[in-house]
CSV table of C-alpha atoms in Angstrom, one decimal:
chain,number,residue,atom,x,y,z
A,1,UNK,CA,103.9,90.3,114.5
A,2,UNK,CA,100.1,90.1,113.0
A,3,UNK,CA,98.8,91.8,109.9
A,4,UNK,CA,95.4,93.1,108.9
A,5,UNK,CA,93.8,96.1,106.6
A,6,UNK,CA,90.7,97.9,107.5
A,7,UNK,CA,88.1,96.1,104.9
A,8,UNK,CA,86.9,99.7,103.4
A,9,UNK,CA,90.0,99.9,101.6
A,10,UNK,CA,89.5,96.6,99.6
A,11,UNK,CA,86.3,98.7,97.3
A,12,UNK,CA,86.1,101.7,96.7
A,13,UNK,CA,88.0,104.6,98.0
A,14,UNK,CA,87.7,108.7,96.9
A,15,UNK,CA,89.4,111.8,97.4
A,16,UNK,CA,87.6,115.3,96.6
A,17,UNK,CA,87.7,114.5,92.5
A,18,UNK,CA,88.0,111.3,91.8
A,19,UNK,CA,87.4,107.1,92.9
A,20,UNK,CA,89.0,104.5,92.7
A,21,UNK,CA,88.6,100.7,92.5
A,22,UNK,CA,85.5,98.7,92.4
A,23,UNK,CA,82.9,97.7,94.5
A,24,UNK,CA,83.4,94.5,96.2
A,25,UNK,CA,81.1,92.0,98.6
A,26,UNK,CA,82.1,91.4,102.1
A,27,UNK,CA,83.0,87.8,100.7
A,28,UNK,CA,84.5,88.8,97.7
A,29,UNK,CA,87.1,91.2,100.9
A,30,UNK,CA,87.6,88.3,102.8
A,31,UNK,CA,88.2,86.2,100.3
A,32,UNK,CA,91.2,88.6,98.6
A,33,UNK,CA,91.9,88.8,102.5
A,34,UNK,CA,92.7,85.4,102.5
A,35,UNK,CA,94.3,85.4,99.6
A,36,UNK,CA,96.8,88.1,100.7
A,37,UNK,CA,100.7,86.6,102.2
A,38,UNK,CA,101.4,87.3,105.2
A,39,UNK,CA,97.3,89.4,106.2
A,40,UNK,CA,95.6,87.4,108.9
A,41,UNK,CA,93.3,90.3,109.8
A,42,UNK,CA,90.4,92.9,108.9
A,43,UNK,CA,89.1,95.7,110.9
A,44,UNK,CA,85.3,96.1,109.8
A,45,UNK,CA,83.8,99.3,109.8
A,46,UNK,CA,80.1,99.4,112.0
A,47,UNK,CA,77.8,100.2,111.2
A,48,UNK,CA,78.2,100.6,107.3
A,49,UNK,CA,79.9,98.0,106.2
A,50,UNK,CA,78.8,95.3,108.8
A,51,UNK,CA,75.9,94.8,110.7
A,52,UNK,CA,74.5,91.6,110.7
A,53,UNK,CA,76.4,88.9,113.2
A,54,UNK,CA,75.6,85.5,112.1
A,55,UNK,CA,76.5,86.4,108.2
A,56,UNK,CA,79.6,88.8,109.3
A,57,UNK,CA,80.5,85.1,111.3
A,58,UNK,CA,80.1,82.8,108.7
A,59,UNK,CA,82.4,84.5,106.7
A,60,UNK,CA,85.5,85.4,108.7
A,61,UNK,CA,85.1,81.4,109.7
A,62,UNK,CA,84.6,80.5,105.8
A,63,UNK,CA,87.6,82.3,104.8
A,64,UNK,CA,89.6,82.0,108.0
A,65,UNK,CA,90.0,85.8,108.9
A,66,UNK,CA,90.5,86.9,112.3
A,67,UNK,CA,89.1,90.3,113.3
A,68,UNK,CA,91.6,93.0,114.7
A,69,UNK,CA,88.8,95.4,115.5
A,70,UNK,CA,85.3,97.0,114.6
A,71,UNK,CA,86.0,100.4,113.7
A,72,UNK,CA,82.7,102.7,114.6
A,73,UNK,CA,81.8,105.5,112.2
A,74,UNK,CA,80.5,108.8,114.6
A,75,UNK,CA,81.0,111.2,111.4
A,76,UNK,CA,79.1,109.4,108.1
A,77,UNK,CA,75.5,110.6,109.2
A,78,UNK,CA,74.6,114.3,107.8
A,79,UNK,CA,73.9,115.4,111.5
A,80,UNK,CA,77.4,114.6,112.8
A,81,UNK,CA,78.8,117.0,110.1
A,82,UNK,CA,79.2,119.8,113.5
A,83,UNK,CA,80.9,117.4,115.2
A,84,UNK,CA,79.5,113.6,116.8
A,85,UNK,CA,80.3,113.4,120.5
A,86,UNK,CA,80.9,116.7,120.8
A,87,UNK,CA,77.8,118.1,119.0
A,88,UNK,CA,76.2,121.4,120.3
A,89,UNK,CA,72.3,118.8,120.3
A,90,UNK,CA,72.9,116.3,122.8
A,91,UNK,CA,70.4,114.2,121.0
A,92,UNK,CA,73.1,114.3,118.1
A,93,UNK,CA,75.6,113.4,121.3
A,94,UNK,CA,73.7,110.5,121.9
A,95,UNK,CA,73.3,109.3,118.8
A,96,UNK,CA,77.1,109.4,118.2
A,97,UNK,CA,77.5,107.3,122.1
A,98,UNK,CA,74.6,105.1,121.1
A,99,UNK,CA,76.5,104.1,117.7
A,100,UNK,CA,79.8,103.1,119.9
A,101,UNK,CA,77.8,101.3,122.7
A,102,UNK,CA,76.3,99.1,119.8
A,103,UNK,CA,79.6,98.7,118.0
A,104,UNK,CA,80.6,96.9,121.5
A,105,UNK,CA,77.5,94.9,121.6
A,106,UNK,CA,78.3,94.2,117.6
A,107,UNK,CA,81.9,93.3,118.5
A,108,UNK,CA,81.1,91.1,121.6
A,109,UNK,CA,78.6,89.2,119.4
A,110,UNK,CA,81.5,88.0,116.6
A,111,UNK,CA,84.1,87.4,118.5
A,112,UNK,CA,86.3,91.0,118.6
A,113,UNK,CA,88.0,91.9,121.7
A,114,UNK,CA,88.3,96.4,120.6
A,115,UNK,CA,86.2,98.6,119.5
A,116,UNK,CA,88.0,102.0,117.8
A,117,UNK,CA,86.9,105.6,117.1
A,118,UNK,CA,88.1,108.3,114.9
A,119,UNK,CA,86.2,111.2,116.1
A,120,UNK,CA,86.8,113.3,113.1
A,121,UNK,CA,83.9,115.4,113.1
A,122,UNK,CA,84.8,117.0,116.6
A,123,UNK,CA,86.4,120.3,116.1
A,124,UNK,CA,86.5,123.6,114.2
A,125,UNK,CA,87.8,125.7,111.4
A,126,UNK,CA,87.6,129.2,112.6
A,127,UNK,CA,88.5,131.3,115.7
A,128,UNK,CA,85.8,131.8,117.8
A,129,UNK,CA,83.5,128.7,116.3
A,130,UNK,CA,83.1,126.9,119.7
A,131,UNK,CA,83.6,127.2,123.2
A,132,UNK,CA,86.9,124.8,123.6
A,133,UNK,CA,86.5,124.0,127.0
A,134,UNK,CA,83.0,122.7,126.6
A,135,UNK,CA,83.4,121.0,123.5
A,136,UNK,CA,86.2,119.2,125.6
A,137,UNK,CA,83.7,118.3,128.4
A,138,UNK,CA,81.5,116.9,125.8
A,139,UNK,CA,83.5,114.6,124.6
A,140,UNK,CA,85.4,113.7,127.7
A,141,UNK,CA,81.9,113.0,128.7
A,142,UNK,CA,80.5,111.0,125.8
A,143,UNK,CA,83.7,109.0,125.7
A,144,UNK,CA,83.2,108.4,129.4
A,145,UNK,CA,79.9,106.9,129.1
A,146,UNK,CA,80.5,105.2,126.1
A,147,UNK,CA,84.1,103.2,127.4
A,148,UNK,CA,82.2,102.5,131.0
A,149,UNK,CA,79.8,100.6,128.7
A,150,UNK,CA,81.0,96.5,128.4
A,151,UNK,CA,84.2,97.3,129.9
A,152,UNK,CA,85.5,94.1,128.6
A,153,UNK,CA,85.3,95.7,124.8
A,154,UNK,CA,87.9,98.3,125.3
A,155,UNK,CA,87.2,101.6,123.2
A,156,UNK,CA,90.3,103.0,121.3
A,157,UNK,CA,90.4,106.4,120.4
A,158,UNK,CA,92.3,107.5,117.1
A,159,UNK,CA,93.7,111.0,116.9
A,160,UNK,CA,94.3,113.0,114.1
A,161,UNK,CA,94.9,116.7,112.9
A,162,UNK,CA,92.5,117.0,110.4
A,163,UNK,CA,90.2,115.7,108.0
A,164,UNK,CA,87.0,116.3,108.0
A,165,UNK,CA,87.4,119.3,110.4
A,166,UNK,CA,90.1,121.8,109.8
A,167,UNK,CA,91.7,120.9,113.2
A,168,UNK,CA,90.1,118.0,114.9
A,169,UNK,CA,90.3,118.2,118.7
A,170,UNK,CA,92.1,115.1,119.3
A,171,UNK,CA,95.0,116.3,117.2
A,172,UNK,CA,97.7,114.1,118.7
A,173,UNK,CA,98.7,111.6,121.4
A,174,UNK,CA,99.4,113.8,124.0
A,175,UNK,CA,96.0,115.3,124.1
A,176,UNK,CA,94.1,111.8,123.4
A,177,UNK,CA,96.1,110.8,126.6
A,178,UNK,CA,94.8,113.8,128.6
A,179,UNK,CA,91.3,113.1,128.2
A,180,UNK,CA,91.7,109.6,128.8
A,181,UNK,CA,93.6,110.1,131.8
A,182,UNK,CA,90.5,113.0,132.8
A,183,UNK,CA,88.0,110.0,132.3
A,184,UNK,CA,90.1,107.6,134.3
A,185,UNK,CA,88.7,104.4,132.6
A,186,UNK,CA,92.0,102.1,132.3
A,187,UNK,CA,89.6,100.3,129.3
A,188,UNK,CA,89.8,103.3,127.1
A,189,UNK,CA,92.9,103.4,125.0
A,190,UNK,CA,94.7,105.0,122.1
A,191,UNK,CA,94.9,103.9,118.5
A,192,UNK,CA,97.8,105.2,117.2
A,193,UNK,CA,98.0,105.6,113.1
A,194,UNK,CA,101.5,106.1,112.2
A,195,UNK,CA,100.6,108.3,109.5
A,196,UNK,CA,98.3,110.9,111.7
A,197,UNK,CA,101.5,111.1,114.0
A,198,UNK,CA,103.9,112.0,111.0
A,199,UNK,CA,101.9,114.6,109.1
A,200,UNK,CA,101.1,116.2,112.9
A,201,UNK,CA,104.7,116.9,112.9
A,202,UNK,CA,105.4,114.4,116.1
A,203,UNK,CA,107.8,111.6,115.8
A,204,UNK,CA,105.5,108.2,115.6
A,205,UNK,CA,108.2,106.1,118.0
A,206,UNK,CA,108.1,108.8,120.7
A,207,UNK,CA,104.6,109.4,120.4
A,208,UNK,CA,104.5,105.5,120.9
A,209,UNK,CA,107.0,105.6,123.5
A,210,UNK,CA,105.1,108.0,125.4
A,211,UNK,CA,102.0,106.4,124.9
A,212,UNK,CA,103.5,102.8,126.5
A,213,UNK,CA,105.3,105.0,128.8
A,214,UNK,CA,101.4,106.2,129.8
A,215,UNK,CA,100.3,103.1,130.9
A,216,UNK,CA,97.4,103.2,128.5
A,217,UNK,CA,96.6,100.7,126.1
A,218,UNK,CA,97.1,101.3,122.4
A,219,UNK,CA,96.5,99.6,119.4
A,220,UNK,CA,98.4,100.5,115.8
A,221,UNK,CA,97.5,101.5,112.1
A,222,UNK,CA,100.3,101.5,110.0
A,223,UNK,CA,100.9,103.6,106.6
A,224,UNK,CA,103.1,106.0,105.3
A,225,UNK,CA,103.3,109.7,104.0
A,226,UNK,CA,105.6,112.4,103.1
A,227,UNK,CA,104.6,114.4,106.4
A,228,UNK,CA,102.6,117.4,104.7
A,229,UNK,CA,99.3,115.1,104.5
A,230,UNK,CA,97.8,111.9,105.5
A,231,UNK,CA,98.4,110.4,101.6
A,232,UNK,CA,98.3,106.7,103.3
A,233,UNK,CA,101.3,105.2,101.4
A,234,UNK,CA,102.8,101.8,101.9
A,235,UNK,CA,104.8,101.2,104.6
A,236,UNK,CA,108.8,102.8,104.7
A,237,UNK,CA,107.9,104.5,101.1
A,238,UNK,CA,108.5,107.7,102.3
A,239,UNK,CA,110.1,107.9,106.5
A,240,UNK,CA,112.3,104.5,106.7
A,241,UNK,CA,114.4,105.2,109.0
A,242,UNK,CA,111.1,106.4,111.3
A,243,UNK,CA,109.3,103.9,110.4
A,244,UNK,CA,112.1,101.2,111.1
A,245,UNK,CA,112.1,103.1,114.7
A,246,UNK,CA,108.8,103.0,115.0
A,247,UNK,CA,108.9,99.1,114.4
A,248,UNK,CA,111.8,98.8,117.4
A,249,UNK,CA,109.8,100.6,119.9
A,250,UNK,CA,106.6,98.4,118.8
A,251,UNK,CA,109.5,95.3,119.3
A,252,UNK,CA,111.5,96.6,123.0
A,253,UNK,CA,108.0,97.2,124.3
A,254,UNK,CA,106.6,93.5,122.8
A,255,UNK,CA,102.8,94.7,121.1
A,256,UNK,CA,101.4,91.4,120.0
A,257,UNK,CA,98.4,92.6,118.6
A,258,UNK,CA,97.5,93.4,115.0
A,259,UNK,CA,99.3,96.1,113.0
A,260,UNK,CA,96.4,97.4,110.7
A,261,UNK,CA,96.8,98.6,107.3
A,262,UNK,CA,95.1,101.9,107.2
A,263,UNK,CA,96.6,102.4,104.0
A,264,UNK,CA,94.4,103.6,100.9
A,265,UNK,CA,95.5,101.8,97.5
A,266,UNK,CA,94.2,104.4,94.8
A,267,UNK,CA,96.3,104.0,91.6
A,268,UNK,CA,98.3,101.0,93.1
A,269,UNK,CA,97.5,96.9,93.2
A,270,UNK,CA,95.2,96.9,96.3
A,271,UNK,CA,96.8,92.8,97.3
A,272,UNK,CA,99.9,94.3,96.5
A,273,UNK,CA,100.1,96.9,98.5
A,274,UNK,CA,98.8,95.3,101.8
A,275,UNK,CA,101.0,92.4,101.3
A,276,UNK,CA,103.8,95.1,101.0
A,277,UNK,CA,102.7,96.2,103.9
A,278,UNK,CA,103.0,92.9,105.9
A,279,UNK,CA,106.4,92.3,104.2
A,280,UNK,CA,108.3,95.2,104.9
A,281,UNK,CA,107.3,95.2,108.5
A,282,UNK,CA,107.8,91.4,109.0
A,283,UNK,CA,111.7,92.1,107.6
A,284,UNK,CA,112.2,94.9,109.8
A,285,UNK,CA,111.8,92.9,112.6
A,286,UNK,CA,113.3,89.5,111.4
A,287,UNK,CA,116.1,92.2,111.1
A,288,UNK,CA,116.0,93.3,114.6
A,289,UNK,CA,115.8,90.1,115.6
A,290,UNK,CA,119.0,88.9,113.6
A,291,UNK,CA,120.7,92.1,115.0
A,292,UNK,CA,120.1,91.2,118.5
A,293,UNK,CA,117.7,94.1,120.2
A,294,UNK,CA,120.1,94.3,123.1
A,295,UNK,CA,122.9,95.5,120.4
A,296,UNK,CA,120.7,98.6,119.5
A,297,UNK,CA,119.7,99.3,123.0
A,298,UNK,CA,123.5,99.6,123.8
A,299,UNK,CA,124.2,102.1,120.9
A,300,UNK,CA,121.2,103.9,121.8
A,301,UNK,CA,122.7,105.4,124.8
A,302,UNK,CA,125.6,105.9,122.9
A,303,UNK,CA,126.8,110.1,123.2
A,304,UNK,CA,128.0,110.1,119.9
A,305,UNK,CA,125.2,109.7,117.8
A,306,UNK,CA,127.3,109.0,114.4
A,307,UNK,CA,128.4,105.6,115.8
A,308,UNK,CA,124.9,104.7,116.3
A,309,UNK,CA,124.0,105.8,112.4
A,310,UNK,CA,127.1,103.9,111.7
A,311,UNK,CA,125.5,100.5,113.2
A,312,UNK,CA,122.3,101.4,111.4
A,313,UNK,CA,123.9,101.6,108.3
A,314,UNK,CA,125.6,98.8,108.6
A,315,UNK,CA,123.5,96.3,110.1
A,316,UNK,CA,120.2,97.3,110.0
A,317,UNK,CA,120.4,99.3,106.3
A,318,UNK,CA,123.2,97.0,105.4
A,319,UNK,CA,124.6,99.4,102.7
């Protein structure tokens, strides 16, 4: 398995009272990027962030980083604050498609093979705030248009249940899949955050599972939280055993691309924390591996389900 963070997280971060950490340079990220066991990867944020090509280049080759994916921003600007792609102004509408086609172009032009998108902006508060069926038209729309566009960039799309908007309307996988199955384009995909999935009371391996079992692509942030709110924790700090799971399904179903730290530091040791990151995911599956992942499969189907616990408490927990 490959690491990387998403590069916001390396300055300064906020939550409604306070901030945390200082500002940093893109080289002064990639360089703690390359300083960081077992990180290989940054996912850079268009258009805020990065913008310019030939200096975002020079430094992911000076400091031998490898890009996982530019993450496009459709909620930043003061006129996406009632929604991006599905704004009521279709000038607002187009504005939000325009910034995603140009995160593509920006993407092709370094080197990146994804472009994601958290629409979360796109949804409501209140009953009777939108029409639901024609806000989902509008983005199924906008999406459309903007995933036909350089094909050979494929556009992830990250759900989650809220934040900014009291419920966004890609909430979870299963509706993320439906509008991408409505749009038809098999270069769309889903970028699953392991996090969103927990605090939207799902199950992040059968989300996954359902997800692979989709046939759409997918591409993974890892975190953690304690399932009431997307706190962005390290990695097994709070849902082990899930997150261990989640790490055998990423295994059986063999996703070799990056798993990105989406994972806001705060009060902790920022090259700590992503390094913790890497490392407990890296020794869940050198575990698996040890184990043999045939052995699990076996106890899997196993009717009585304490037998399996006791094999994961033996050999995978070893306590």
């Amino acid at each position: 398995m490959k690491y990387a963070l998403i590069s916001m997280f390396l300055g300064p971060t906020k939550d409604r009272f306070s901030t945390y950490n200082e500002p940093k340079t893109l080289d002064e990220k990639m360089e703690m990027i390359e300083s960081m066991r077992g990180v290989s990867g940054v996912e850079l944020v268009y258009p805020y962030e990065v913008s310019d090509v030939e200096d975002t280049k020079a430094l992911l080759s000076r400091h031998n980083v490898e890009v996982a994916a530019i993450n496009v921003n459709i909620k930043g600007e003061p006129e996406f604050k009632s929604g991006g792609i599905s704004n009521p102004d279709p000038e607002v509408r187009a504005k939000a498609v325009r910034y995603i086609k140009q995160a593509k172009d920006f993407a092709q032009a370094i080197g990146a093979d994804k472009v994601t998108c958290c629409p979360l902006s796109d949804g409501y508060e209140f009953c009777f705030q939108h029409d639901y069926v024609q806000v989902w038209e509008w983005m199924k729309e906008g999406f459309a248009e903007a995933g036909a566009y350089k094909p050979e960039i494929p556009l992830f799309i990250e759900y989650k249940p809220n934040e900014v908007r009291g419920r966004c309307v890609l909430e979870d996988a299963s509706k993320t899949l439906l509008m991408i199955k409505e749009i038809g384009n098999p270069d769309i995909g889903v970028t699953l955050d392991y996090g969103h999935s927990l605090y939207g009371g799902n199950n992040p391996a059968e989300e996954l599972a359902l997800i692979h079992n989709s046939k759409v692509k997918y591409y993974i942030h890892i975190n953690d939280n304690d399932g009431r709110w997307d706190w962005d924790y390290f990695c097994g700090s709070q849902s082990l055993v899930n997150y261990i799971e989640f790490i055998y399904y990423l295994k059986k179903y063999g996703y070799d691309d990056f798993l990105t730290s989406d994972t806001s530091p705060t009060r902790w040791d920022i090259k700590k924390m992503f390094e913790t990151n890497a490392r407990i995911s890296e020794k869940i599956s050198n575990r698996f591996d040890e184990i043999g992942m045939d052995n699990l499969s076996v106890k899997l189907s196993n009717e009585e389900y304490l037998d399996t616990w006791q094999f994961i408490e033996e050999q995978i927990l070893r306590l």
